[in-house]
């Protein structure tokens, strides 16, 4: 058989259950909304880094599952998170991406979060401290104690990332949630304070999972001349791809030969603490987070789904807070060479997922998206994606390969063999 | 003296506009030949998200030459970028040996293969806006770039680009 007709094209591939997914999971509006409700509202999300909130009263704003969120550093230097929503009329309290409440605003006084609409004010612990013309309007029926902000679960963990969860009832700490997936980089990131030096965002017309897939599988290194010329050797092909509880994976390290790319240089002189020279670790966390440490620079991708066919990806680059100006510039150069918006690799990855997104419309003829490579759980094995979709199916109770059917844990675990890998690495 | 000053201003403007034509047409080597040996190029933007000045791309003459020579080895969005540039200001040093200029630019992208060529190809979209902050040396050979800072106003860069702006 060469080219296939509709029936052949739509038939299940000659792979085991769990080794392909239905492309509908990348385009269906109902599935997208279910993901926001059942996954993103219940997962720990690293919304920013503590270096973005250096001083008391500093704040950052963001969105999780369409909910506006504000993270503030209090006078006590504690970082807290709240819904960025005024309890009075539901207005967004702070519209700026970042700033410091030490300064007053046109409607409010210094050191307060003030809703500009009716000048209600809140302190850095979310307590309402002022209702304009309170007694005249509410008499003794409602007071400031009744209308505090909605506080959210918040932890600073793993090299200073600020993690927020919308679910009050989550029983896991971030450490529990990570389930060991972050351990390979923890010594490098926890040794001394880090600092964000790069931020940019991309809004891409594709489903967020397509970006996460790209981060989870390295088989696509055929896309990148840089990775082929600096990487393809025995040590590269031996890198292990390991699954962890809760849908996380990581990819083991090897020594990258940066000098093999004309004009690029070794990163040996500026390795992160405890990281062997020019080594490269990657961690992909469920449902849409990536940590990527290449020798001298750390990258973090955070995916915010905006629709079934639209994702915002925020890219951060981090170095050590103790960097000299010269060291920082070198880290920035290393980071930008492949990961900046003008870098060699990032642009290639983004045009690839954009092209995938172009092929996955809600009414498109069914595509079976394959993830069936088995290479002893090494770099070009697609066990990372299988592991992710195993978790995804569990959270939504949908089969990734037939989303109208319920998730059958035993069937997928048996066929993909990934359960053994999780247990081994947990 | 005033005549000479006006002549240098015109040379600076001409050099900036020539650089735009070369960049528009991917004549990377010709673009870099407009520069002195100690040339430095950088794309920068201020991020109100992290409250910091950022550099997105940067390097000296040899680095930029190497980077542009390697382009054929990379997969890229081949949708052409075309600039509209206006030189707002040229300042010549008192000794007449150097100058600086500020230009405003808008870059449009005419879609080719970036998303779905059947649907999008041929459509022009705003790609980015910003300023060129340029520095020059002036000597017997004429005017050459010594420094270009591309100061971006646009920070949502989506697919980005492999090409100098």
Coordinates of C-alpha atoms in Angstrom, one line a residue:
Chain A
X1 CA 0.0 0.0 0.0
X2 CA 1.3 3.4 -0.8
X3 CA -0.9 6.5 -0.5
X4 CA -4.1 5.8 1.4
X5 CA -7.8 6.5 0.8
X6 CA -10.1 8.0 3.5
X7 CA -10.9 4.7 5.2
X8 CA -7.3 3.6 5.3
X9 CA -6.1 7.1 6.5
X10 CA -8.7 7.1 9.3
X11 CA -8.2 3.6 10.5
X12 CA -6.2 3.1 13.7
X13 CA -2.5 2.8 13.0
X14 CA -0.6 -0.5 13.4
X15 CA 0.5 0.6 16.9
X16 CA -0.7 -0.2 20.3
X17 CA -3.4 1.8 22.2
X18 CA -1.7 4.9 23.7
X19 CA 0.8 5.2 20.8
X20 CA -1.3 7.7 18.9
X21 CA -3.8 10.5 19.7
X22 CA -6.8 11.8 17.8
X23 CA -6.0 15.3 16.3
X24 CA -9.4 16.4 17.7
X25 CA -7.8 16.8 21.1
X26 CA -5.9 19.7 19.5
X27 CA -8.9 21.5 18.0
X28 CA -12.1 20.8 19.9
X29 CA -13.7 23.7 21.8
X30 CA -15.4 21.5 24.4
X31 CA -12.2 19.6 25.2
X32 CA -10.4 22.9 25.5
X33 CA -12.9 24.3 28.0
X34 CA -12.8 21.0 29.9
X35 CA -9.0 21.2 30.1
X36 CA -9.3 24.7 31.7
X37 CA -11.9 23.5 34.2
X38 CA -10.4 20.1 35.1
X39 CA -6.7 20.6 34.7
X40 CA -5.5 24.2 34.7
X41 CA -7.7 25.2 37.6
X42 CA -6.2 22.4 39.7
X43 CA -2.6 22.3 38.8
X44 CA 0.4 24.2 40.3
X45 CA 1.5 26.9 37.7
X46 CA 4.9 28.8 38.0
X47 CA 3.5 32.2 37.0
X48 CA 6.6 34.2 37.5
X49 CA 10.0 34.3 39.2
X50 CA 10.6 36.0 42.6
X51 CA 13.3 38.3 41.0
X52 CA 10.3 40.0 39.2
X53 CA 9.1 41.0 42.7
X54 CA 12.4 42.2 44.3
X55 CA 11.0 44.8 46.7
X56 CA 8.3 45.0 49.2
X57 CA 5.0 46.1 47.6
X58 CA 6.1 44.8 44.1
X59 CA 3.5 43.1 42.1
X60 CA 3.0 41.0 38.9
X61 CA -0.3 40.2 37.1
X62 CA -1.1 37.2 35.0
X63 CA -3.9 34.8 34.0
X64 CA -4.6 31.2 34.9
X65 CA -7.5 29.5 33.1
X66 CA -9.0 32.8 32.2
X67 CA -8.9 34.0 35.8
X68 CA -6.9 37.2 36.4
X69 CA -4.3 36.7 39.1
X70 CA -2.1 39.2 41.0
X71 CA 1.1 38.2 42.9
X72 CA 2.4 40.7 45.4
X73 CA 5.3 40.9 47.8
X74 CA 4.2 42.2 51.2
X75 CA 6.0 44.4 53.7
X76 CA 7.0 41.2 55.4
X77 CA 8.6 40.1 52.1
X78 CA 6.2 37.2 51.7
X79 CA 4.9 36.5 48.3
X80 CA 1.1 36.0 48.1
X81 CA -1.3 35.5 45.3
X82 CA -4.9 36.7 44.9
X83 CA -7.6 36.9 42.2
X84 CA -7.0 40.3 40.6
X85 CA -10.7 41.0 41.0
X86 CA -12.4 43.6 43.2
X87 CA -15.1 42.0 45.4
X88 CA -17.3 45.1 44.9
X89 CA -18.2 45.1 41.2
X90 CA -15.8 42.5 39.8
X91 CA -13.5 44.9 38.2
X92 CA -9.8 44.1 37.5
X93 CA -7.9 45.7 40.3
X94 CA -4.5 46.1 38.7
X95 CA -4.2 46.5 35.0
X96 CA -0.4 46.9 34.7
X97 CA 1.9 43.9 34.1
X98 CA 4.1 44.8 36.9
X99 CA 4.9 47.7 39.3
X100 CA 5.1 48.6 42.9
X101 CA 2.3 49.7 45.2
X102 CA 4.7 52.0 47.2
X103 CA 3.6 54.6 44.7
X104 CA 0.1 56.0 44.9
X105 CA -2.4 55.7 42.0
X106 CA -4.9 58.3 40.8
X107 CA -7.7 56.6 42.8
X108 CA -5.6 55.3 45.7
X109 CA -3.0 55.8 48.4
X110 CA 0.5 54.4 48.6
X111 CA 1.0 50.8 49.8
X112 CA -2.5 49.7 48.9
X113 CA -4.0 47.8 46.1
X114 CA -6.7 50.2 44.9
X115 CA -9.5 49.4 42.5
X116 CA -9.7 52.5 40.4
X117 CA -13.5 52.1 39.8
X118 CA -14.8 53.0 43.3
X119 CA -11.5 53.4 45.2
X120 CA -11.8 50.3 47.4
X121 CA -8.4 49.5 48.9
X122 CA -6.6 46.4 50.0
X123 CA -3.4 45.7 51.8
X124 CA -0.7 43.2 50.7
X125 CA -2.3 40.4 52.6
X126 CA -5.6 40.9 50.7
X127 CA -7.5 42.5 53.6
X128 CA -9.9 45.2 52.6
X129 CA -8.8 48.4 54.4
X130 CA -11.0 51.0 52.9
X131 CA -14.5 51.3 51.4
X132 CA -15.3 54.7 50.1
X133 CA -18.3 56.2 51.9
X134 CA -18.8 52.9 53.7
X135 CA -21.2 54.0 56.5
X136 CA -23.3 56.1 54.1
X137 CA -23.8 53.2 51.8
X138 CA -23.6 50.1 53.8
X139 CA -24.5 51.4 57.3
X140 CA -23.7 48.4 59.6
X141 CA -24.6 45.7 57.1
X142 CA -21.2 45.2 55.4
X143 CA -17.8 46.2 56.5
X144 CA -14.2 45.8 55.3
X145 CA -13.8 42.5 57.2
X146 CA -16.5 41.0 54.9
X147 CA -14.9 41.9 51.6
X148 CA -11.3 40.7 51.5
X149 CA -9.7 39.5 48.3
X150 CA -9.8 35.9 47.2
X151 CA -6.4 34.5 48.2
X152 CA -4.9 31.7 46.2
X153 CA -2.5 29.0 47.1
X154 CA 1.1 30.2 46.5
X155 CA 4.6 28.9 47.0
X156 CA 8.1 30.0 46.1
X157 CA 9.9 26.9 45.1
X158 CA 12.6 25.5 42.8
X159 CA 15.1 28.3 42.3
X160 CA 12.7 31.1 43.2
X161 CA 9.8 30.4 40.9
X162 CA 6.4 31.6 42.2
X163 CA 3.8 28.8 41.9
X164 CA 0.1 29.5 42.1
X165 CA -2.8 27.1 42.2
X166 CA -6.5 28.1 41.9
X167 CA -7.7 25.1 43.8
X168 CA -7.9 25.6 47.6
X169 CA -8.3 21.9 48.1
X170 CA -5.1 20.8 46.4
X171 CA -3.5 18.5 48.9
X172 CA 0.0 18.5 47.3
X173 CA 2.7 21.0 47.9
X174 CA 4.7 22.0 44.8
X175 CA 7.3 19.5 45.8
X176 CA 4.7 16.7 46.0
X177 CA 3.3 17.9 42.6
X178 CA 6.8 17.7 41.0
X179 CA 7.2 14.1 42.3
X180 CA 11.0 14.2 41.8
X181 CA 10.9 15.5 38.2
X182 CA 12.8 18.7 39.3
X183 CA 15.4 16.9 41.3
X184 CA 17.9 16.7 38.5
X185 CA 18.2 20.5 38.4
X186 CA 17.4 21.4 42.0
X187 CA 21.1 21.6 43.1
X188 CA 21.9 23.9 40.2
X189 CA 18.9 26.2 40.7
X190 CA 18.9 26.2 44.5
X191 CA 22.5 26.9 45.1
X192 CA 22.2 30.7 44.9
X193 CA 19.6 33.3 43.9
X194 CA 18.6 33.4 40.2
X195 CA 17.4 36.4 38.2
X196 CA 15.3 36.8 35.1
X197 CA 17.1 38.6 32.3
X198 CA 14.8 37.8 29.4
X199 CA 11.1 37.8 28.8
X200 CA 9.1 37.7 25.6
X201 CA 5.8 36.2 24.6
X202 CA 4.4 34.5 21.5
X203 CA 0.8 33.9 20.7
X204 CA 0.7 31.0 18.3
X205 CA -2.3 29.6 16.3
X206 CA -2.0 26.1 17.7
X207 CA -3.2 24.1 20.6
X208 CA -1.0 24.4 23.7
X209 CA -0.3 20.7 23.8
X210 CA 1.4 20.9 20.4
X211 CA 4.0 23.2 22.0
X212 CA 4.3 20.9 25.0
X213 CA 4.7 17.9 22.7
X214 CA 7.5 19.6 20.9
X215 CA 9.3 20.2 24.2
X216 CA 8.7 16.6 25.2
X217 CA 10.1 14.9 22.1
X218 CA 13.6 15.4 20.8
X219 CA 13.1 13.4 17.6
X220 CA 12.3 16.8 16.1
X221 CA 15.9 17.7 16.4
X222 CA 16.0 17.0 12.7
X223 CA 14.3 20.4 12.4
X224 CA 17.3 22.1 14.0
X225 CA 20.6 22.3 12.2
X226 CA 22.1 23.7 15.4
X227 CA 21.1 20.6 17.5
X228 CA 22.2 18.2 14.8
X229 CA 25.7 19.7 14.4
X230 CA 26.3 20.2 18.1
X231 CA 24.5 17.1 19.4
X232 CA 24.1 14.0 17.2
X233 CA 26.6 11.6 18.7
X234 CA 26.5 8.5 20.9
X235 CA 26.1 10.4 24.1
X236 CA 23.2 12.4 22.7
X237 CA 21.4 9.2 21.5
X238 CA 21.9 7.7 25.0
X239 CA 20.1 10.4 26.9
X240 CA 17.3 9.0 28.9
X241 CA 13.7 10.2 28.7
X242 CA 12.1 9.5 32.1
X243 CA 8.5 9.8 33.3
X244 CA 7.4 10.9 36.7
X245 CA 4.1 10.9 38.6
X246 CA 1.6 13.6 37.7
X247 CA 2.6 13.6 34.0
X248 CA 6.0 15.2 34.2
X249 CA 9.1 14.0 32.3
X250 CA 12.7 14.9 32.1
X251 CA 15.5 14.3 29.6
X252 CA 18.9 13.4 30.8
X253 CA 22.0 15.4 30.0
X254 CA 25.0 15.1 27.8
X255 CA 27.8 17.4 26.8
X256 CA 26.9 19.7 23.9
X257 CA 29.6 20.6 21.4
X258 CA 28.6 24.2 20.9
X259 CA 31.9 24.9 19.0
X260 CA 30.6 22.8 16.2
X261 CA 28.3 25.5 15.1
X262 CA 30.2 28.2 13.2
X263 CA 30.4 31.4 15.3
X264 CA 29.2 29.8 18.5
X265 CA 31.4 29.0 21.5
X266 CA 31.6 26.7 24.5
X267 CA 29.6 27.7 27.5
X268 CA 32.0 26.0 29.9
X269 CA 33.2 29.2 31.7
X270 CA 29.7 30.0 33.0
X271 CA 28.0 26.7 33.9
X272 CA 25.3 26.9 36.5
X273 CA 26.4 25.5 39.9
X274 CA 26.9 21.8 40.0
X275 CA 26.2 21.4 36.3
X276 CA 29.0 19.8 34.3
X277 CA 30.4 22.0 31.5
X278 CA 28.1 22.4 28.5
X279 CA 25.5 20.0 29.9
X280 CA 21.8 20.2 29.0
X281 CA 18.8 19.1 31.1
X282 CA 15.2 19.5 30.1
X283 CA 12.1 19.1 32.4
X284 CA 8.6 19.1 31.1
X285 CA 5.9 19.5 33.7
X286 CA 2.2 18.8 33.2
X287 CA 0.2 20.5 31.9
X288 CA 2.3 23.1 30.1
X289 CA 5.6 24.1 31.7
X290 CA 9.1 23.6 30.6
X291 CA 12.5 24.1 32.3
X292 CA 15.5 23.9 30.1
X293 CA 19.0 24.4 31.4
X294 CA 21.8 24.6 28.8
X295 CA 25.1 25.2 30.6
X296 CA 25.0 28.9 31.3
X297 CA 21.4 29.9 30.8
X298 CA 18.0 28.6 32.1
X299 CA 14.9 28.9 30.0
X300 CA 11.3 28.5 31.3
X301 CA 8.3 28.3 29.0
X302 CA 4.9 28.8 30.4
X303 CA 1.9 28.0 28.3
X304 CA -1.5 29.7 28.8
X305 CA -4.1 28.2 26.5
X306 CA -6.3 30.9 24.9
X307 CA -8.5 28.7 22.8
X308 CA -8.4 25.2 21.2
X309 CA -6.3 26.7 18.4
X310 CA -4.4 29.5 20.3
X311 CA -1.7 29.5 23.0
X312 CA 0.3 32.2 24.6
X313 CA 3.8 31.1 25.5
X314 CA 5.8 33.2 27.9
X315 CA 9.6 32.7 27.5
X316 CA 11.9 33.6 30.4
X317 CA 15.7 33.5 30.5
X318 CA 17.5 33.3 33.8
X319 CA 21.0 33.7 35.1
X320 CA 22.6 34.0 38.5
X321 CA 21.7 37.1 40.5
X322 CA 25.4 37.4 41.4
X323 CA 26.5 37.8 37.7
X324 CA 28.9 40.5 36.9
X325 CA 27.8 42.7 33.9
X326 CA 30.2 40.8 31.7
X327 CA 28.9 37.4 32.8
X328 CA 25.3 38.5 32.4
X329 CA 26.0 39.7 28.8
X330 CA 27.6 36.3 28.0
X331 CA 24.6 34.4 29.4
X332 CA 22.3 36.7 27.4
X333 CA 24.3 36.0 24.2
X334 CA 24.2 32.2 24.9
X335 CA 20.5 32.3 25.6
X336 CA 19.7 34.4 22.5
X337 CA 21.8 32.5 20.1
X338 CA 19.2 29.7 20.0
X339 CA 16.4 30.6 22.3
X340 CA 15.7 34.3 21.8
X341 CA 13.0 35.5 19.4
X342 CA 15.7 35.8 16.8
X343 CA 17.5 32.6 17.9
X344 CA 18.3 29.7 15.6
X345 CA 16.1 27.1 17.3
X346 CA 13.1 28.9 18.8
X347 CA 11.9 30.3 15.4
X348 CA 12.2 26.8 13.9
X349 CA 10.1 25.2 16.7
X350 CA 7.5 27.9 16.4
X351 CA 7.0 27.7 12.7
X352 CA 6.7 23.9 13.0
X353 CA 3.9 24.0 15.6
X354 CA 2.2 26.8 13.6
X355 CA 2.2 24.5 10.6
X356 CA 0.8 21.7 12.8
X357 CA -1.9 24.1 14.0
X358 CA -2.8 24.9 10.4
X359 CA -3.6 21.3 9.8
X360 CA -5.9 20.7 12.8
X361 CA -9.2 22.4 12.3
X362 CA -12.3 21.2 14.2
X363 CA -13.9 19.7 11.1
X364 CA -10.7 18.4 9.5
X365 CA -10.6 14.8 8.4
X366 CA -9.3 12.8 11.3
X367 CA -5.6 12.6 11.8
X368 CA -3.9 10.0 14.0
X369 CA -1.0 11.7 15.5
X370 CA 1.7 9.2 16.2
X371 CA 3.8 8.9 19.3
X372 CA 4.8 5.3 19.0
X373 CA 8.6 5.4 18.7
X374 CA 10.3 3.0 21.2
X375 CA 14.0 3.4 21.7
X376 CA 14.6 2.0 25.2
X377 CA 13.3 5.3 26.6
X378 CA 16.2 7.3 25.2
X379 CA 16.1 10.7 23.5
X380 CA 14.1 9.8 20.3
X381 CA 11.7 7.5 22.1
X382 CA 8.3 9.1 22.3
X383 CA 7.6 7.8 25.8
X384 CA 7.5 11.4 27.0
X385 CA 4.5 12.2 25.0
X386 CA 2.8 8.9 25.8
X387 CA 3.4 9.6 29.5
X388 CA 1.9 13.0 29.2
X389 CA -1.2 11.8 27.4
X390 CA -1.6 9.0 29.9
X391 CA -2.0 11.7 32.6
X392 CA -4.1 13.9 30.4
X393 CA -6.5 11.0 29.8
X394 CA -6.7 10.4 33.5
X395 CA -7.6 14.0 34.3
X396 CA -10.3 14.3 31.7
X397 CA -11.4 10.7 31.7
X398 CA -11.1 10.7 27.9
X399 CA -9.1 8.4 25.7
X400 CA -6.5 10.5 23.9
X401 CA -6.9 8.3 20.8
X402 CA -10.7 8.4 20.9
X403 CA -11.8 11.3 23.0
X404 CA -15.5 10.2 23.0
X405 CA -14.5 7.1 25.0
X406 CA -13.6 6.9 28.6
X407 CA -10.0 6.6 29.6
X408 CA -8.9 3.0 30.1
X409 CA -5.8 3.1 32.3
X410 CA -4.9 -0.5 32.2
X411 CA -5.1 -0.7 28.4
X412 CA -2.8 2.2 27.9
X413 CA -0.4 1.3 30.7
X414 CA 0.0 -2.2 29.3
X415 CA 0.5 -1.2 25.7
X416 CA 2.9 1.7 26.2
X417 CA 4.9 0.2 29.0
X418 CA 5.3 3.7 30.5
X419 CA 3.9 2.7 33.8
X420 CA 7.0 0.7 34.6
X421 CA 9.1 3.7 33.8
X422 CA 7.1 5.9 36.1
X423 CA 7.5 3.5 39.0
X424 CA 11.2 3.2 38.3
X425 CA 11.8 6.9 38.4
X426 CA 9.3 7.9 41.1
Chain B
X1 CA 31.3 74.5 6.9
X2 CA 27.5 74.6 6.8
X3 CA 27.7 73.1 3.3
X4 CA 29.9 70.3 4.6
X5 CA 27.6 69.7 7.5
X6 CA 24.6 69.3 5.2
X7 CA 26.6 67.0 3.0
X8 CA 27.5 64.7 5.9
X9 CA 23.9 64.7 7.1
X10 CA 22.8 63.6 3.6
X11 CA 25.5 60.9 3.6
X12 CA 24.3 59.6 7.0
X13 CA 20.7 59.5 5.8
X14 CA 21.7 57.8 2.5
X15 CA 23.6 55.2 4.5
X16 CA 20.7 54.4 6.7
X17 CA 18.3 54.1 3.7
X18 CA 20.8 52.0 1.9
X19 CA 21.0 49.7 4.9
X20 CA 17.2 49.3 4.8
X21 CA 17.3 48.4 1.1
X22 CA 20.0 45.7 1.7
X23 CA 18.1 44.3 4.7
X24 CA 14.8 44.3 2.8
X25 CA 16.5 42.3 0.0
X26 CA 18.6 39.9 2.2
X27 CA 21.8 41.3 0.9
X28 CA 23.4 40.6 4.3
X29 CA 27.0 40.9 3.1
X30 CA 26.4 44.2 1.4
X31 CA 24.6 45.4 4.6
X32 CA 27.5 44.5 6.8
X33 CA 30.0 46.1 4.3
X34 CA 28.4 49.4 5.3
X35 CA 30.0 49.0 8.7
X36 CA 33.3 49.7 10.3
X37 CA 35.4 46.8 11.6
X38 CA 34.4 47.5 15.2
X39 CA 30.6 47.5 14.4
X40 CA 28.2 46.3 17.0
X41 CA 24.6 45.4 16.3
X42 CA 21.9 44.7 18.9
X43 CA 18.1 44.3 19.1
X44 CA 16.8 45.5 22.4
X45 CA 13.5 46.2 24.2
X46 CA 12.3 47.2 27.6
X47 CA 10.1 44.7 29.3
X48 CA 7.5 46.2 31.7
X49 CA 6.8 42.6 32.7
X50 CA 10.2 42.0 34.3
X51 CA 11.0 45.7 34.6
X52 CA 14.3 45.3 32.8
X53 CA 16.0 46.3 29.6
X54 CA 16.6 43.2 27.4
X55 CA 18.7 42.3 24.5
X56 CA 17.1 39.9 22.0
X57 CA 20.0 39.6 19.5
X58 CA 23.5 41.1 19.4
X59 CA 27.0 40.8 18.2
X60 CA 30.0 42.2 16.4
X61 CA 30.7 42.3 12.7
X62 CA 32.1 38.8 12.4
X63 CA 29.3 37.3 14.5
X64 CA 26.7 38.9 12.4
X65 CA 28.5 37.8 9.2
X66 CA 28.7 34.2 10.4
X67 CA 25.1 34.2 11.6
X68 CA 23.8 35.5 8.2
X69 CA 26.0 33.1 6.3
X70 CA 24.5 30.2 8.2
X71 CA 20.9 31.1 7.3
X72 CA 20.6 28.6 4.4
X73 CA 21.1 25.8 6.8
X74 CA 18.1 26.7 8.8
X75 CA 14.4 26.2 8.4
X76 CA 12.8 29.7 8.4
X77 CA 9.6 31.7 7.8
X78 CA 10.5 33.0 4.3
X79 CA 7.7 35.7 4.4
X80 CA 9.5 38.8 3.2
X81 CA 10.0 41.7 5.6
X82 CA 10.0 45.3 4.3
X83 CA 10.9 48.4 6.2
X84 CA 9.4 51.9 6.1
X85 CA 12.1 54.1 7.7
X86 CA 12.3 57.8 8.4
X87 CA 15.4 59.5 9.7
X88 CA 14.3 61.9 12.4
X89 CA 17.5 63.3 13.6
X90 CA 21.2 63.4 12.7
X91 CA 23.8 64.8 15.1
X92 CA 27.4 65.4 13.9
X93 CA 30.2 65.6 16.5
X94 CA 32.0 68.9 16.8
X95 CA 35.2 67.4 15.4
X96 CA 33.3 66.0 12.4
X97 CA 34.6 62.5 12.9
X98 CA 31.5 60.8 14.2
X99 CA 27.8 61.1 14.1
X100 CA 24.6 59.6 15.5
X101 CA 21.1 59.3 14.1
X102 CA 17.7 58.4 15.3
X103 CA 15.2 56.8 12.8
X104 CA 11.8 55.4 13.2
X105 CA 10.9 52.2 11.4
X106 CA 7.9 50.0 10.7
X107 CA 8.4 46.5 9.4
X108 CA 5.7 44.8 7.4
X109 CA 5.6 41.1 6.7
X110 CA 4.1 39.9 3.5
X111 CA 3.0 36.3 4.2
X112 CA 4.5 33.5 2.2
X113 CA 5.0 30.2 4.0
X114 CA 4.6 31.3 7.6
X115 CA 1.3 29.7 8.3
X116 CA -0.9 28.4 5.5
X117 CA 0.4 29.7 2.1
X118 CA -2.9 29.0 0.3
X119 CA -4.8 31.2 2.6
X120 CA -2.3 33.8 3.8
X121 CA 0.3 34.2 1.1
X122 CA 0.3 37.7 -0.3
X123 CA -1.2 39.4 2.8
X124 CA 0.9 42.1 4.4
X125 CA 0.8 42.4 8.2
X126 CA 2.5 44.7 10.7
X127 CA 5.5 42.8 12.0
X128 CA 7.1 45.3 14.4
X129 CA 7.8 48.9 15.1
X130 CA 10.7 50.6 16.7
X131 CA 13.7 52.9 16.3
X132 CA 17.1 52.6 14.9
X133 CA 19.7 54.3 17.1
X134 CA 22.8 54.5 14.9
X135 CA 26.3 55.7 15.4
X136 CA 28.8 56.4 12.6
X137 CA 32.4 57.1 12.0
X138 CA 33.3 59.7 9.4
X139 CA 36.7 59.8 7.7
X140 CA 38.3 60.1 4.3
X141 CA 36.5 57.0 3.1
X142 CA 33.1 58.5 3.9
X143 CA 30.6 57.4 6.5
X144 CA 30.3 53.9 8.1
X145 CA 28.1 52.4 10.8
X146 CA 29.9 51.7 14.1
X147 CA 26.8 50.8 16.1
X148 CA 23.2 50.0 15.5
X149 CA 20.7 49.5 18.3
X150 CA 17.3 48.3 17.1
X151 CA 15.1 49.5 19.9
X152 CA 11.8 47.6 19.6
X153 CA 8.5 48.9 20.7
X154 CA 6.8 45.6 19.7
X155 CA 7.4 42.9 22.3
X156 CA 4.9 40.3 21.2
X157 CA 7.0 38.7 18.6
X158 CA 5.1 35.4 18.0
X159 CA 7.1 33.2 15.6
X160 CA 10.0 35.7 15.7
X161 CA 12.6 35.7 12.9
X162 CA 16.0 34.5 11.9
X163 CA 16.8 37.8 10.2
X164 CA 18.4 41.0 11.5
X165 CA 15.9 43.8 11.6

